[in-house]
Amino acid sequence: MATPTSTYHHGDLRAACLSAALELLEEDGTTGLSLRAVARRAGVSAMAPYRHYPNRDALVSAVAAEGYRRLAQALAAAHPAPASPDDLAEVAIAYVRFAIEHPALFRVMFAEPCDPDDEGRVAAIAVISDYVQGIVRDVFPDADPEPLADAVWAFVHGLAFLYLDGKFDTSSPEQVDGRVRAAVHAILAATPA
């Protein structure tokens, strides 16, 4: 009895498509990110990715969610329990370095439109937001954590995009680290006259 070819099962098609999308981002940036290109890279039929990603926006949301998870891991690795201004500076450095080391992924995470109702993306962003609020609560116990966390995230995020957009020199990791550390300390030390 012949086995129908239509029952071919990839294994973990969702993960294979996500992996293929991340590889394409590293090679071609967002211009190479399409469901067709992902299918070719994953070695599946052109229609296979549609089983998990109904359109490019859904794929981009999944890629962004994976990027947020990776960013959260990088921040936690920089300092798992930051509780001082120096710790905050180290986390800021990790954030900027992540952007510099993964520019296409970082741009997908923050510059590409993503579905705000995508559960994976929302959950991944919440992890980072909670992490930043935790830092603020520990470093600035008398401050209102939510608006200060927003300000800290916006400040560090702005630094990351200044590096990505070529406004600051990225030729030396030590120079990047020193400049980010100095900027964080300058903001934290500034007080009105």
mmCIF file of C-alpha atoms in Angstrom:
data_model
loop_
_atom_site.group_PDB
_atom_site.id
_atom_site.type_symbol
_atom_site.label_atom_id
_atom_site.label_comp_id
_atom_site.label_asym_id
_atom_site.label_seq_id
_atom_site.Cartn_x
_atom_site.Cartn_y
_atom_site.Cartn_z
ATOM 1 C CA MET A 1 0.000 0.000 0.000
ATOM 2 C CA ALA A 2 1.409 3.405 -1.030
ATOM 3 C CA THR A 3 1.853 6.166 1.533
ATOM 4 C CA PRO A 4 0.326 9.465 0.453
ATOM 5 C CA THR A 5 2.899 12.214 0.054
ATOM 6 C CA SER A 6 0.467 14.764 1.476
ATOM 7 C CA THR A 7 1.001 13.358 4.987
ATOM 8 C CA TYR A 8 4.603 14.569 5.134
ATOM 9 C CA HIS A 9 5.262 15.912 8.613
ATOM 10 C CA HIS A 10 8.143 18.320 9.186
ATOM 11 C CA GLY A 11 8.503 17.838 12.925
ATOM 12 C CA ASP A 12 8.411 21.264 14.502
ATOM 13 C CA LEU A 13 7.424 23.431 11.569
ATOM 14 C CA ARG A 14 6.826 26.525 13.706
ATOM 15 C CA ALA A 15 10.339 26.371 15.179
ATOM 16 C CA ALA A 16 11.889 25.605 11.782
ATOM 17 C CA CYS A 17 10.170 28.632 10.240
ATOM 18 C CA LEU A 18 11.208 30.878 13.108
ATOM 19 C CA SER A 19 14.798 29.672 12.865
ATOM 20 C CA ALA A 20 14.786 30.238 9.110
ATOM 21 C CA ALA A 21 13.379 33.753 9.597
ATOM 22 C CA LEU A 22 16.103 34.601 12.114
ATOM 23 C CA GLU A 23 18.793 33.329 9.729
ATOM 24 C CA LEU A 24 17.348 35.402 6.882
ATOM 25 C CA LEU A 25 17.343 38.484 9.104
ATOM 26 C CA GLU A 26 21.026 38.025 9.901
ATOM 27 C CA GLU A 27 21.847 37.693 6.188
ATOM 28 C CA ASP A 28 19.508 40.103 4.433
ATOM 29 C CA GLY A 29 17.811 42.242 7.052
ATOM 30 C CA THR A 30 14.090 42.744 6.862
ATOM 31 C CA THR A 31 14.067 42.910 3.049
ATOM 32 C CA GLY A 32 14.621 39.153 2.847
ATOM 33 C CA LEU A 33 11.934 38.296 5.374
ATOM 34 C CA SER A 34 8.938 36.785 3.617
ATOM 35 C CA LEU A 35 6.928 33.624 4.130
ATOM 36 C CA ARG A 36 8.158 32.304 0.776
ATOM 37 C CA ALA A 37 11.799 32.915 1.658
ATOM 38 C CA VAL A 38 11.248 31.308 5.064
ATOM 39 C CA ALA A 39 9.717 28.247 3.388
ATOM 40 C CA ARG A 40 12.697 27.922 1.025
ATOM 41 C CA ARG A 41 15.174 28.289 3.895
ATOM 42 C CA ALA A 42 13.300 25.770 6.067
ATOM 43 C CA GLY A 43 13.092 23.317 3.165
ATOM 44 C CA VAL A 44 9.303 23.091 3.150
ATOM 45 C CA SER A 45 6.604 23.857 0.609
ATOM 46 C CA ALA A 46 5.736 27.484 -0.026
ATOM 47 C CA MET A 47 2.401 27.018 1.732
ATOM 48 C CA ALA A 48 3.710 25.211 4.830
ATOM 49 C CA PRO A 49 4.547 28.328 6.914
ATOM 50 C CA TYR A 50 0.946 29.492 6.556
ATOM 51 C CA ARG A 51 -0.081 26.704 8.941
ATOM 52 C CA HIS A 52 1.437 28.730 11.779
ATOM 53 C CA TYR A 53 1.796 32.235 10.350
ATOM 54 C CA PRO A 54 -1.225 33.406 8.355
ATOM 55 C CA ASN A 55 0.683 36.403 6.964
ATOM 56 C CA ARG A 56 3.995 38.250 7.130
ATOM 57 C CA ASP A 57 2.821 40.344 10.086
ATOM 58 C CA ALA A 58 2.256 37.189 12.154
ATOM 59 C CA LEU A 59 5.744 35.969 11.239
ATOM 60 C CA VAL A 60 7.246 39.347 12.159
ATOM 61 C CA SER A 61 5.420 39.244 15.502
ATOM 62 C CA ALA A 62 6.853 35.790 16.216
ATOM 63 C CA VAL A 63 10.349 36.958 15.276
ATOM 64 C CA ALA A 64 9.950 40.044 17.477
ATOM 65 C CA ALA A 65 8.756 37.910 20.399
ATOM 66 C CA GLU A 66 11.821 35.675 20.028
ATOM 67 C CA GLY A 67 13.989 38.800 19.919
ATOM 68 C CA TYR A 68 12.447 40.074 23.161
ATOM 69 C CA ARG A 69 13.103 36.707 24.805
ATOM 70 C CA ARG A 70 16.730 36.804 23.680
ATOM 71 C CA LEU A 71 17.090 40.396 24.857
ATOM 72 C CA ALA A 72 15.646 39.479 28.265
ATOM 73 C CA GLN A 73 18.199 36.660 28.531
ATOM 74 C CA ALA A 74 21.033 39.034 27.620
ATOM 75 C CA LEU A 75 19.911 41.562 30.226
ATOM 76 C CA ALA A 76 19.580 38.922 32.941
ATOM 77 C CA ALA A 77 23.011 37.549 32.017
ATOM 78 C CA ALA A 78 24.500 41.049 32.385
ATOM 79 C CA HIS A 79 23.174 41.202 35.910
ATOM 80 C CA PRO A 80 20.505 38.854 37.292
ATOM 81 C CA ALA A 81 19.553 41.071 40.234
ATOM 82 C CA PRO A 82 20.622 44.671 39.576
ATOM 83 C CA ALA A 83 20.321 46.843 42.656
ATOM 84 C CA SER A 84 22.705 49.759 42.175
ATOM 85 C CA PRO A 85 23.460 52.471 39.616
ATOM 86 C CA ASP A 86 26.536 50.494 38.529
ATOM 87 C CA ASP A 87 24.353 47.429 37.958
ATOM 88 C CA LEU A 88 21.917 49.546 35.971
ATOM 89 C CA ALA A 89 24.792 50.776 33.797
ATOM 90 C CA GLU A 90 25.843 47.163 33.102
ATOM 91 C CA VAL A 91 22.300 46.289 32.045
ATOM 92 C CA ALA A 92 22.225 49.360 29.782
ATOM 93 C CA ILE A 93 25.477 48.223 28.186
ATOM 94 C CA ALA A 94 23.996 44.762 27.566
ATOM 95 C CA TYR A 95 20.941 46.362 25.933
ATOM 96 C CA VAL A 96 23.032 48.517 23.603
ATOM 97 C CA ARG A 97 25.368 45.642 22.776
ATOM 98 C CA PHE A 98 22.396 43.421 21.913
ATOM 99 C CA ALA A 99 21.214 46.084 19.455
ATOM 100 C CA ILE A 100 24.668 46.420 17.900
ATOM 101 C CA GLU A 101 25.201 42.649 17.648
ATOM 102 C CA HIS A 102 21.706 41.940 16.254
ATOM 103 C CA PRO A 103 20.744 45.074 14.305
ATOM 104 C CA ALA A 104 18.182 43.497 11.971
ATOM 105 C CA LEU A 105 16.478 41.615 14.803
ATOM 106 C CA PHE A 106 16.463 44.739 16.972
ATOM 107 C CA ARG A 107 14.869 46.746 14.163
ATOM 108 C CA VAL A 108 12.197 44.070 13.698
ATOM 109 C CA MET A 109 11.511 44.197 17.425
ATOM 110 C CA PHE A 110 11.134 47.964 17.555
ATOM 111 C CA ALA A 111 10.742 49.442 14.071
ATOM 112 C CA GLU A 112 8.537 46.922 12.249
ATOM 113 C CA PRO A 113 4.808 46.992 12.873
ATOM 114 C CA CYS A 114 3.740 44.000 14.930
ATOM 115 C CA ASP A 115 0.345 42.833 16.026
ATOM 116 C CA PRO A 116 -0.147 44.278 19.553
ATOM 117 C CA ASP A 117 -2.592 41.452 20.259
ATOM 118 C CA ASP A 118 -0.008 38.743 19.565
ATOM 119 C CA GLU A 119 0.187 36.865 22.889
ATOM 120 C CA GLY A 120 3.828 35.800 22.505
ATOM 121 C CA ARG A 121 4.968 39.309 21.732
ATOM 122 C CA VAL A 122 2.949 40.867 24.542
ATOM 123 C CA ALA A 123 4.267 38.312 27.054
ATOM 124 C CA ALA A 124 7.878 38.790 25.930
ATOM 125 C CA ILE A 125 7.642 42.586 26.195
ATOM 126 C CA ALA A 126 6.072 42.232 29.647
ATOM 127 C CA VAL A 127 9.112 40.259 30.837
ATOM 128 C CA ILE A 128 11.449 43.087 29.841
ATOM 129 C CA SER A 129 9.142 45.754 31.218
ATOM 130 C CA ASP A 130 8.857 43.916 34.555
ATOM 131 C CA TYR A 131 12.625 43.455 34.659
ATOM 132 C CA VAL A 132 13.224 47.195 34.125
ATOM 133 C CA GLN A 133 10.593 48.084 36.747
ATOM 134 C CA GLY A 134 12.304 45.698 39.166
ATOM 135 C CA ILE A 135 15.629 47.454 38.604
ATOM 136 C CA VAL A 136 14.020 50.836 39.219
ATOM 137 C CA ARG A 137 12.327 49.615 42.415
ATOM 138 C CA ASP A 138 15.650 48.295 43.734
ATOM 139 C CA VAL A 139 17.863 51.190 42.626
ATOM 140 C CA PHE A 140 15.344 53.967 43.371
ATOM 141 C CA PRO A 141 13.092 52.663 46.164
ATOM 142 C CA ASP A 142 11.404 56.042 46.711
ATOM 143 C CA ALA A 143 10.503 56.605 43.051
ATOM 144 C CA ASP A 144 7.289 55.717 41.241
ATOM 145 C CA PRO A 145 8.584 52.638 39.373
ATOM 146 C CA GLU A 146 6.392 52.672 36.278
ATOM 147 C CA PRO A 147 7.153 56.158 34.868
ATOM 148 C CA LEU A 148 10.804 55.964 35.904
ATOM 149 C CA ALA A 149 11.127 52.536 34.263
ATOM 150 C CA ASP A 150 9.621 54.010 31.090
ATOM 151 C CA ALA A 151 12.153 56.852 31.210
ATOM 152 C CA VAL A 152 15.096 54.518 31.824
ATOM 153 C CA TRP A 153 14.029 52.181 29.018
ATOM 154 C CA ALA A 154 13.478 55.093 26.620
ATOM 155 C CA PHE A 155 16.879 56.584 27.476
ATOM 156 C CA VAL A 156 18.797 53.335 26.950
ATOM 157 C CA HIS A 157 16.744 52.514 23.859
ATOM 158 C CA GLY A 158 17.609 55.901 22.411
ATOM 159 C CA LEU A 159 21.291 55.205 22.984
ATOM 160 C CA ALA A 160 20.922 51.861 21.195
ATOM 161 C CA PHE A 161 19.377 53.485 18.127
ATOM 162 C CA LEU A 162 22.014 56.231 18.082
ATOM 163 C CA TYR A 163 24.603 53.476 17.764
ATOM 164 C CA LEU A 164 22.562 51.533 15.190
ATOM 165 C CA ASP A 165 22.004 54.617 13.071
ATOM 166 C CA GLY A 166 25.726 55.394 13.007
ATOM 167 C CA LYS A 167 25.554 58.503 15.176
ATOM 168 C CA PHE A 168 27.981 57.008 17.718
ATOM 169 C CA ASP A 169 31.121 55.032 16.945
ATOM 170 C CA THR A 170 30.793 51.237 17.306
ATOM 171 C CA SER A 171 34.329 50.333 16.233
ATOM 172 C CA SER A 172 35.430 49.410 19.757
ATOM 173 C CA PRO A 173 33.273 47.472 22.240
ATOM 174 C CA GLU A 174 35.228 49.076 25.078
ATOM 175 C CA GLN A 175 34.441 52.539 23.751
ATOM 176 C CA VAL A 176 30.735 51.661 23.452
ATOM 177 C CA ASP A 177 30.687 50.280 26.994
ATOM 178 C CA GLY A 178 32.468 53.325 28.383
ATOM 179 C CA ARG A 179 30.195 55.790 26.628
ATOM 180 C CA VAL A 180 26.998 54.015 27.699
ATOM 181 C CA ARG A 181 28.252 53.653 31.282
ATOM 182 C CA ALA A 182 29.195 57.343 31.390
ATOM 183 C CA ALA A 183 25.817 58.398 29.947
ATOM 184 C CA VAL A 184 23.888 56.341 32.519
ATOM 185 C CA HIS A 185 25.951 57.719 35.392
ATOM 186 C CA ALA A 186 25.605 61.283 34.047
ATOM 187 C CA ILE A 187 21.806 60.998 33.985
ATOM 188 C CA LEU A 188 21.671 59.413 37.435
ATOM 189 C CA ALA A 189 23.968 62.068 38.917
ATOM 190 C CA ALA A 190 22.155 65.035 37.380
ATOM 191 C CA THR A 191 20.071 67.029 39.818
ATOM 192 C CA PRO A 192 18.387 70.387 39.376
ATOM 193 C CA ALA A 193 20.275 73.384 40.750
#
